[in-house]
Amino acid sequence: MYNLCIIGSSDIVSKHLTAASNNGFKLYAITSLKHNSRNARNLKRKFKIKKFFPGWKDCIKECSKIKNISFLVAPRIEDTIKVLNYISDLNKPIIVEKPISNDPKKLKKIKNKKFFVGYNRIFYKSVNYIKKKYLDKKSSCVLNILCPEKNKKSFITNSCHIISILIYLFGDLNVKIIKKSKRIILCVLKNKNVNINLSVVFNAPTNFKIDFFIGNTHLKLSPIEELTEYKGLKKIRKKNLNLYKPVLSKSINDYDINLKPGFNSQYKLFKKFCQRKTKKIPNSYDFAEKVLKTCEKIAK
């Protein structure tokens, strides 16, 4: 069994702790960058974590002596790299909340880049269904994507999940900006196998949406946790009119009553990462860097 030392006390931390516990991690200690954090104390009580430390450096020093210790790094985004560098020499397994930083140049300051980044949406059943059934065959396809965002900053910290899905599925992407204004960003992302039309619309009252068009198949993620697959059209006669309705062939729902979508599979892999049973992970530092650089090209 691996022990987990938690550094951070934001809302997302509770989602991590539920998934970690579900996968056999013992919640050993918690701290926060805010000294004597009330939120961290509340999480200690709620999840029955063994120890609380008022100071984060004291917590790391103590936990580094514990056998089979791993670290969850999930403080405020501006503190993440500071924490990573403080524990870089310990040679312990680390899972860090995405996107690590909002500036790709700051990533270069990280000393030890061997860690696991929490891009949970690449672990969705729907995303991996698309990858395995359609994309491993190198089929060419066209995508239309809609990202409703608050502003350019939130695009980097929030829509990075969308970009993570794209890079996970297609690899490196070239970015060409078509139009940019206060209300919208229109761009094309492409490589030899895919053409992606991406629209970022600020303050739009709608869901995120990804439409895949591959041959006669239409795959739709909207919201991203729900996949519908359509193959062909069915003719319907109605009031002397011929109407054509897409034929639903499959649907996948990634919602989980008890866990944040993708987190359970993410922690299954992190457990193997801790046990040294896998070296190759899809959500490495290099992957996170590609995601952040692509986001910056779109939103800067």
XYZ file of C-alpha atoms in Angstrom:
300
model
C 0.000 0.000 0.000
C 1.241 3.488 -0.858
C 0.932 6.388 1.561
C -0.127 9.756 0.152
C 1.065 13.146 1.327
C -1.313 15.890 0.170
C -0.056 19.427 -0.457
C -2.993 21.730 -1.140
C -6.568 22.146 0.053
C -8.602 23.495 -2.892
C -11.922 22.008 -4.036
C -10.243 19.653 -6.524
C -8.218 18.011 -3.734
C -11.290 16.234 -2.342
C -11.844 14.652 -5.783
C -8.272 13.376 -5.761
C -8.622 11.970 -2.258
C -11.789 10.029 -3.052
C -10.144 8.425 -6.091
C -6.873 7.764 -4.237
C -8.695 6.048 -1.369
C -10.716 4.004 -3.851
C -7.446 2.691 -5.302
C -5.855 1.666 -2.035
C -3.780 4.742 -1.157
C -3.492 5.450 2.563
C -4.051 9.150 3.225
C -1.111 9.812 5.500
C -0.740 13.596 5.813
C -2.093 16.907 4.549
C -0.840 20.478 4.515
C -1.316 23.684 2.561
C 0.771 26.617 1.377
C -1.399 28.728 3.671
C -0.045 28.258 7.197
C -2.366 26.326 9.502
C -5.014 26.129 6.762
C -8.604 25.665 7.906
C -9.506 23.956 4.624
C -6.698 21.427 5.091
C -7.882 20.723 8.650
C -11.422 20.166 7.363
C -10.159 17.719 4.736
C -8.191 15.870 7.418
C -11.398 15.321 9.401
C -13.576 14.497 6.391
C -11.198 11.906 4.912
C -9.746 10.710 8.239
C -6.214 11.625 7.173
C -3.670 10.506 9.756
C -1.692 13.743 10.172
C -2.072 17.489 9.640
C 0.899 19.861 9.369
C 0.479 23.662 9.749
C 3.610 24.240 7.626
C 4.085 22.607 4.229
C 7.879 22.281 4.419
C 7.675 20.501 7.769
C 5.106 18.168 6.260
C 7.347 17.244 3.331
C 10.410 16.738 5.557
C 8.470 14.388 7.843
C 6.726 12.479 5.065
C 9.905 11.979 3.054
C 11.044 9.567 5.800
C 7.936 7.389 5.433
C 8.168 4.124 3.522
C 6.179 3.948 0.256
C 5.258 7.636 0.325
C 3.880 9.460 -2.709
C 2.908 13.104 -3.095
C -0.178 14.870 -4.423
C 0.810 18.436 -5.364
C -2.317 20.573 -5.790
C -1.820 24.064 -4.331
C -2.665 27.332 -6.081
C -1.269 27.289 -9.603
C 1.267 30.024 -8.776
C 2.756 27.824 -6.008
C 2.948 24.509 -7.871
C 6.468 24.821 -9.298
C 7.837 25.995 -5.935
C 6.512 22.850 -4.276
C 7.711 20.572 -7.086
C 11.237 21.945 -6.810
C 11.235 21.530 -3.029
C 10.521 17.795 -3.337
C 12.494 17.234 -6.541
C 15.473 15.541 -4.829
C 13.386 13.032 -2.884
C 12.916 10.625 -5.821
C 9.335 9.873 -4.735
C 6.245 9.358 -6.972
C 4.353 12.605 -7.577
C 0.960 13.392 -9.086
C 0.472 17.103 -9.770
C -2.738 18.921 -10.620
C -2.911 20.389 -14.128
C -1.868 22.609 -15.835
C 1.175 23.068 -13.488
C 1.594 26.693 -14.622
C -0.082 29.209 -16.927
C 3.278 30.099 -18.498
C 5.273 27.504 -20.529
C 8.540 29.371 -19.838
C 8.159 28.749 -16.105
C 8.035 24.993 -16.682
C 11.713 25.130 -17.601
C 12.451 26.019 -13.964
C 11.271 22.602 -12.748
C 14.316 20.586 -11.644
C 12.937 17.044 -11.738
C 10.420 16.430 -14.507
C 9.559 12.804 -13.701
C 6.004 13.134 -12.436
C 2.406 12.313 -13.280
C 0.124 15.200 -14.372
C -3.602 15.119 -13.568
C -5.153 15.455 -17.021
C -8.095 13.230 -16.094
C -10.090 13.630 -19.310
C -7.610 11.588 -21.329
C -8.723 8.667 -19.132
C -12.383 8.912 -20.201
C -13.861 5.697 -21.585
C -15.303 7.687 -24.477
C -11.985 9.285 -25.441
C -10.189 5.936 -25.382
C -13.011 4.301 -27.345
C -12.489 6.884 -30.107
C -8.711 6.449 -30.000
C -8.813 2.653 -30.157
C -11.628 2.171 -32.668
C -10.995 5.022 -35.088
C -7.673 6.768 -34.658
C -5.149 3.974 -34.229
C -5.923 3.151 -37.874
C -4.589 6.612 -38.797
C -7.909 7.515 -40.382
C -8.062 11.111 -41.563
C -10.820 13.097 -39.905
C -12.264 16.554 -39.389
C -13.180 18.052 -36.015
C -15.315 21.021 -35.044
C -14.813 22.250 -31.477
C -16.606 24.867 -29.401
C -15.061 26.170 -26.174
C -17.215 28.615 -24.199
C -14.853 30.442 -21.844
C -14.810 33.433 -19.514
C -11.604 34.936 -20.874
C -8.191 34.100 -22.341
C -6.746 33.252 -18.931
C -9.482 30.726 -18.190
C -8.862 29.154 -21.587
C -5.380 28.162 -20.438
C -6.448 26.891 -17.006
C -9.756 25.287 -18.068
C -9.862 24.539 -21.801
C -6.431 22.948 -21.432
C -8.516 19.806 -20.830
C -9.841 20.051 -24.398
C -6.362 20.562 -25.795
C -5.127 17.618 -23.719
C -7.704 15.366 -25.407
C -6.616 16.553 -28.853
C -2.901 16.038 -28.232
C -3.580 12.656 -26.620
C -5.525 11.573 -29.705
C -3.505 13.204 -32.486
C -0.066 14.178 -31.170
C 1.618 17.472 -32.084
C -0.632 20.071 -33.717
C 0.183 23.181 -35.724
C -1.859 26.250 -34.821
C -3.051 28.859 -37.296
C -5.073 31.779 -35.939
C -7.888 32.865 -38.264
C -9.461 35.606 -36.180
C -9.048 36.956 -32.677
C -11.111 39.593 -30.888
C -12.525 40.393 -27.449
C -15.419 38.012 -28.060
C -13.957 35.132 -30.066
C -10.885 33.224 -31.142
C -11.124 31.227 -34.352
C -8.254 28.945 -35.294
C -7.273 25.820 -37.176
C -5.168 23.052 -35.631
C -3.811 20.386 -37.905
C -1.332 17.662 -38.701
C -1.247 15.109 -41.521
C -4.200 13.107 -40.130
C -6.570 15.751 -38.832
C -8.034 19.181 -39.470
C -9.527 20.842 -36.402
C -11.702 23.954 -36.475
C -11.594 25.433 -32.968
C -13.901 28.257 -31.849
C -13.421 29.932 -28.476
C -16.450 32.070 -27.637
C -16.287 34.129 -24.478
C -19.278 34.086 -22.106
C -21.424 31.926 -24.406
C -24.317 30.095 -22.637
C -23.544 26.643 -24.032
C -21.632 23.418 -23.345
C -18.195 22.465 -24.567
C -18.535 20.418 -27.727
C -16.307 18.255 -29.916
C -17.666 16.838 -33.200
C -15.616 14.173 -35.005
C -16.405 13.402 -38.643
C -14.706 10.169 -39.757
C -16.021 8.593 -42.958
C -19.766 8.112 -42.537
C -19.469 8.321 -38.732
C -20.246 11.322 -36.555
C -18.917 11.192 -32.989
C -20.145 13.896 -30.633
C -18.865 14.825 -27.179
C -21.236 17.372 -25.635
C -20.925 17.814 -22.759
C -17.483 16.223 -22.892
C -18.609 13.487 -20.481
C -21.213 12.171 -22.942
C -20.374 10.467 -26.231
C -22.929 9.770 -28.961
C -21.933 7.902 -32.107
C -24.011 8.209 -35.286
C -23.662 6.126 -38.441
C -25.577 7.192 -41.538
C -29.001 8.823 -41.879
C -32.508 7.450 -41.635
C -35.227 8.900 -43.875
C -38.435 9.888 -42.112
C -41.562 10.898 -43.971
C -43.495 13.660 -42.203
C -46.282 15.802 -43.624
C -45.217 15.247 -47.219
C -41.617 16.073 -46.335
C -38.546 13.855 -46.384
C -36.603 14.396 -43.176
C -33.264 12.768 -42.395
C -32.326 11.766 -38.881
C -28.838 10.556 -37.806
C -28.851 6.900 -36.726
C -27.555 6.457 -33.178
C -25.227 3.427 -32.998
C -23.592 3.839 -29.576
C -23.469 6.044 -26.502
C -20.985 6.206 -23.634
C -21.457 8.104 -20.387
C -18.394 8.959 -18.293
C -20.280 10.256 -15.274
C -19.656 8.526 -11.953
C -21.886 9.062 -8.911
C -19.004 8.859 -6.439
C -15.957 9.937 -8.436
C -14.980 12.788 -10.717
C -14.935 11.409 -14.294
C -11.599 9.914 -15.310
C -10.137 10.070 -11.797
C -10.496 6.375 -10.970
C -8.622 5.235 -14.099
C -6.099 8.009 -13.543
C -5.299 6.739 -10.041
C -5.147 3.124 -11.223
C -2.315 4.135 -13.529
C -0.692 6.343 -10.885
C -0.648 3.337 -8.546
C 1.284 1.346 -11.193
C 3.554 4.365 -11.626
C 4.256 4.315 -7.867
C 4.954 0.568 -7.952
C 7.375 1.027 -10.875
C 5.165 -1.293 -12.935
C 4.998 1.228 -15.755
C 7.477 3.824 -16.982
C 5.557 5.065 -19.990
C 2.603 7.278 -19.086
C 0.474 9.426 -21.417
C 0.297 12.360 -18.991
C 3.987 13.049 -18.438
C 5.756 16.411 -18.071
C 6.422 16.427 -21.835
C 2.719 15.945 -22.519
C 1.769 18.761 -20.129
C 4.322 21.057 -21.749
C 2.862 20.405 -25.218
C -0.642 21.142 -23.928
C 0.397 24.405 -22.276
C 2.406 25.609 -25.286
C -0.537 24.921 -27.610
C -2.918 26.755 -25.263
C -0.583 29.750 -25.169
C -0.357 29.901 -28.979
C -4.145 30.052 -29.136
C -4.862 32.453 -26.286
C -1.880 34.790 -25.927
